[in-house]
Amino acid sequence: MEPAAASPATSPPPPPPAAAPGSAELVCAQGRNLKAVLCQRCGSRVLLPGAATFAQRELLLPTMRKKAAAAAAAGGSGGDVVREHWLVRDMFSFENVGFTRDVGNVKFLVCADCEAGPIGWHCLDDKDSFYVALERVAHE
């Protein structure tokens, strides 16, 4: 969802979205995250620098909501196709993440503190792949 445009005379321009710097500024030469990955809503740390690898994969994520609403809405329409992700191979690499109930063979990743999400996706058929959408998180 795009933020409403503000009049430049009345307020300063809004800050760029988390992924606006481009993936090149977020990825080191080895393809790992240079910066910590944070929840956009509460700022809770999701991943430490170097904990994930940049990956491109087209996935449909439901619209951002609290955990219970995200699981309920996952079967319905409405969502975003996201293409740039942090790929995490070990669930214990996360500093802070929660999971929705199973939606088919998928669990959605949410912030464990404020339950905002989904910030990512995990297919139960592939136990070693957790995808965190770059556009759904902040970086510091």
mmCIF file of C-alpha atoms in Angstrom:
data_model
loop_
_atom_site.group_PDB
_atom_site.id
_atom_site.type_symbol
_atom_site.label_atom_id
_atom_site.label_comp_id
_atom_site.label_asym_id
_atom_site.label_seq_id
_atom_site.Cartn_x
_atom_site.Cartn_y
_atom_site.Cartn_z
ATOM 1 C CA MET A 1 0.000 0.000 0.000
ATOM 2 C CA GLU A 2 1.403 3.369 -1.017
ATOM 3 C CA PRO A 3 1.471 6.126 1.619
ATOM 4 C CA ALA A 4 -0.697 9.139 0.922
ATOM 5 C CA ALA A 5 1.183 11.940 -0.811
ATOM 6 C CA ALA A 6 1.864 14.918 1.445
ATOM 7 C CA SER A 7 2.016 18.477 0.236
ATOM 8 C CA PRO A 8 5.659 19.642 0.269
ATOM 9 C CA ALA A 9 4.574 23.037 1.643
ATOM 10 C CA THR A 10 2.888 21.534 4.714
ATOM 11 C CA SER A 11 5.223 18.712 5.732
ATOM 12 C CA PRO A 12 8.587 17.187 4.863
ATOM 13 C CA PRO A 13 8.603 14.294 2.416
ATOM 14 C CA PRO A 14 8.071 10.869 3.980
ATOM 15 C CA PRO A 15 11.149 8.702 4.505
ATOM 16 C CA PRO A 16 11.821 6.131 1.784
ATOM 17 C CA PRO A 17 10.479 2.610 2.322
ATOM 18 C CA ALA A 18 12.833 0.069 3.907
ATOM 19 C CA ALA A 19 13.853 -1.526 0.595
ATOM 20 C CA ALA A 20 14.270 1.808 -1.224
ATOM 21 C CA PRO A 21 18.078 1.899 -0.946
ATOM 22 C CA GLY A 22 18.066 -1.113 -3.238
ATOM 23 C CA SER A 23 19.220 -4.593 -2.524
ATOM 24 C CA ALA A 24 22.777 -3.697 -3.625
ATOM 25 C CA GLU A 25 23.263 -1.550 -0.496
ATOM 26 C CA LEU A 26 21.912 -4.318 1.723
ATOM 27 C CA VAL A 27 23.912 -7.266 0.356
ATOM 28 C CA CYS A 28 27.641 -7.947 0.886
ATOM 29 C CA ALA A 29 29.933 -9.497 -1.731
ATOM 30 C CA GLN A 30 29.124 -12.963 -0.346
ATOM 31 C CA GLY A 31 25.392 -12.353 -0.835
ATOM 32 C CA ARG A 32 24.549 -12.015 2.867
ATOM 33 C CA ASN A 33 22.678 -9.224 4.670
ATOM 34 C CA LEU A 34 24.965 -6.329 5.601
ATOM 35 C CA LYS A 35 22.505 -4.791 8.059
ATOM 36 C CA ALA A 36 20.292 -6.057 10.836
ATOM 37 C CA VAL A 37 16.739 -6.880 9.768
ATOM 38 C CA LEU A 38 14.021 -5.243 11.909
ATOM 39 C CA CYS A 39 10.238 -5.266 12.174
ATOM 40 C CA GLN A 40 8.873 -2.211 10.346
ATOM 41 C CA ARG A 41 6.166 -1.686 12.961
ATOM 42 C CA CYS A 42 7.910 -2.077 16.329
ATOM 43 C CA GLY A 43 11.617 -2.134 15.462
ATOM 44 C CA SER A 44 12.230 -5.538 17.020
ATOM 45 C CA ARG A 45 15.357 -7.274 15.650
ATOM 46 C CA VAL A 46 14.461 -10.206 13.380
ATOM 47 C CA LEU A 47 17.930 -11.103 12.022
ATOM 48 C CA LEU A 48 21.499 -10.093 12.833
ATOM 49 C CA PRO A 49 23.816 -8.944 10.028
ATOM 50 C CA GLY A 50 25.172 -11.898 8.037
ATOM 51 C CA ALA A 51 22.402 -14.295 9.119
ATOM 52 C CA ALA A 52 20.647 -14.584 5.737
ATOM 53 C CA THR A 53 21.383 -14.792 2.028
ATOM 54 C CA PHE A 54 19.769 -12.616 -0.638
ATOM 55 C CA ALA A 55 17.396 -14.587 -2.868
ATOM 56 C CA GLN A 56 14.998 -13.747 -5.654
ATOM 57 C CA ARG A 57 11.820 -15.795 -5.746
ATOM 58 C CA GLU A 58 8.302 -14.736 -6.639
ATOM 59 C CA LEU A 59 5.949 -15.368 -3.691
ATOM 60 C CA LEU A 60 2.457 -14.140 -2.851
ATOM 61 C CA LEU A 61 2.182 -12.819 0.698
ATOM 62 C CA PRO A 62 -1.144 -11.754 2.226
ATOM 63 C CA THR A 63 -1.578 -8.101 3.159
ATOM 64 C CA MET A 64 0.188 -7.076 6.405
ATOM 65 C CA ARG A 65 -1.937 -7.796 9.512
ATOM 66 C CA LYS A 66 -1.689 -9.145 13.042
ATOM 67 C CA LYS A 67 -0.925 -12.887 13.286
ATOM 68 C CA ALA A 68 -4.483 -14.206 13.770
ATOM 69 C CA ALA A 69 -5.837 -12.046 10.949
ATOM 70 C CA ALA A 70 -2.940 -13.004 8.650
ATOM 71 C CA ALA A 71 -3.671 -16.704 9.050
ATOM 72 C CA ALA A 72 -7.394 -16.167 8.470
ATOM 73 C CA ALA A 73 -6.840 -14.004 5.389
ATOM 74 C CA ALA A 74 -4.210 -16.235 3.787
ATOM 75 C CA GLY A 75 -6.853 -18.315 2.033
ATOM 76 C CA GLY A 76 -8.596 -15.261 0.610
ATOM 77 C CA SER A 77 -7.579 -12.845 -2.078
ATOM 78 C CA GLY A 78 -5.546 -9.753 -1.396
ATOM 79 C CA GLY A 79 -1.851 -9.699 -1.062
ATOM 80 C CA ASP A 80 1.381 -8.684 -2.688
ATOM 81 C CA VAL A 81 3.746 -10.488 -5.006
ATOM 82 C CA VAL A 82 7.205 -10.032 -3.535
ATOM 83 C CA ARG A 83 10.405 -10.937 -5.345
ATOM 84 C CA GLU A 84 13.365 -10.015 -3.109
ATOM 85 C CA HIS A 85 13.930 -11.954 0.092
ATOM 86 C CA TRP A 86 16.369 -12.857 2.790
ATOM 87 C CA LEU A 87 16.726 -16.635 2.704
ATOM 88 C CA VAL A 88 17.366 -18.172 6.111
ATOM 89 C CA ARG A 89 18.416 -21.838 6.161
ATOM 90 C CA ASP A 90 18.149 -22.469 9.920
ATOM 91 C CA MET A 91 15.167 -21.300 11.964
ATOM 92 C CA PHE A 92 17.499 -20.809 14.947
ATOM 93 C CA SER A 93 19.236 -17.989 13.024
ATOM 94 C CA PHE A 94 16.273 -15.730 13.780
ATOM 95 C CA GLU A 95 16.528 -13.357 16.715
ATOM 96 C CA ASN A 96 12.779 -12.839 16.846
ATOM 97 C CA VAL A 97 10.140 -14.414 14.626
ATOM 98 C CA GLY A 98 6.777 -16.072 15.042
ATOM 99 C CA PHE A 99 4.775 -18.353 12.792
ATOM 100 C CA THR A 100 1.109 -18.494 11.874
ATOM 101 C CA ARG A 101 -0.845 -21.717 11.965
ATOM 102 C CA ASP A 102 -0.484 -23.908 8.898
ATOM 103 C CA VAL A 103 -2.245 -22.524 5.840
ATOM 104 C CA GLY A 104 -2.166 -25.533 3.562
ATOM 105 C CA ASN A 105 1.515 -26.460 3.512
ATOM 106 C CA VAL A 106 2.717 -22.928 4.365
ATOM 107 C CA LYS A 107 3.410 -21.042 7.575
ATOM 108 C CA PHE A 108 3.762 -17.268 7.394
ATOM 109 C CA LEU A 109 6.458 -15.476 9.383
ATOM 110 C CA VAL A 110 5.435 -12.629 11.697
ATOM 111 C CA CYS A 111 7.166 -10.416 14.252
ATOM 112 C CA ALA A 112 7.171 -12.295 17.541
ATOM 113 C CA ASP A 113 6.812 -9.066 19.540
ATOM 114 C CA CYS A 114 3.973 -7.184 17.824
ATOM 115 C CA GLU A 115 2.699 -10.041 15.601
ATOM 116 C CA ALA A 116 2.732 -7.810 12.501
ATOM 117 C CA GLY A 117 2.999 -9.763 9.307
ATOM 118 C CA PRO A 118 3.359 -11.701 7.326
ATOM 119 C CA ILE A 119 6.934 -10.603 6.834
ATOM 120 C CA GLY A 120 7.828 -13.882 5.212
ATOM 121 C CA TRP A 121 6.967 -17.388 4.168
ATOM 122 C CA HIS A 122 7.964 -20.970 4.997
ATOM 123 C CA CYS A 123 6.853 -24.024 3.030
ATOM 124 C CA LEU A 124 6.495 -27.096 5.241
ATOM 125 C CA ASP A 125 7.771 -29.283 2.370
ATOM 126 C CA ASP A 126 11.196 -27.578 2.608
ATOM 127 C CA LYS A 127 12.299 -27.586 6.255
ATOM 128 C CA ASP A 128 15.423 -25.491 5.564
ATOM 129 C CA SER A 129 14.043 -22.466 3.692
ATOM 130 C CA PHE A 130 12.564 -19.416 5.395
ATOM 131 C CA TYR A 131 11.962 -16.354 3.203
ATOM 132 C CA VAL A 132 11.761 -12.823 4.672
ATOM 133 C CA ALA A 133 10.513 -10.215 2.176
ATOM 134 C CA LEU A 134 12.853 -7.211 1.946
ATOM 135 C CA GLU A 135 9.929 -4.838 1.424
ATOM 136 C CA ARG A 136 8.191 -6.056 4.607
ATOM 137 C CA VAL A 137 11.103 -5.323 6.971
ATOM 138 C CA ALA A 138 13.410 -2.437 7.877
ATOM 139 C CA HIS A 139 17.219 -2.484 7.895
ATOM 140 C CA GLU A 140 19.705 -0.820 10.267
#
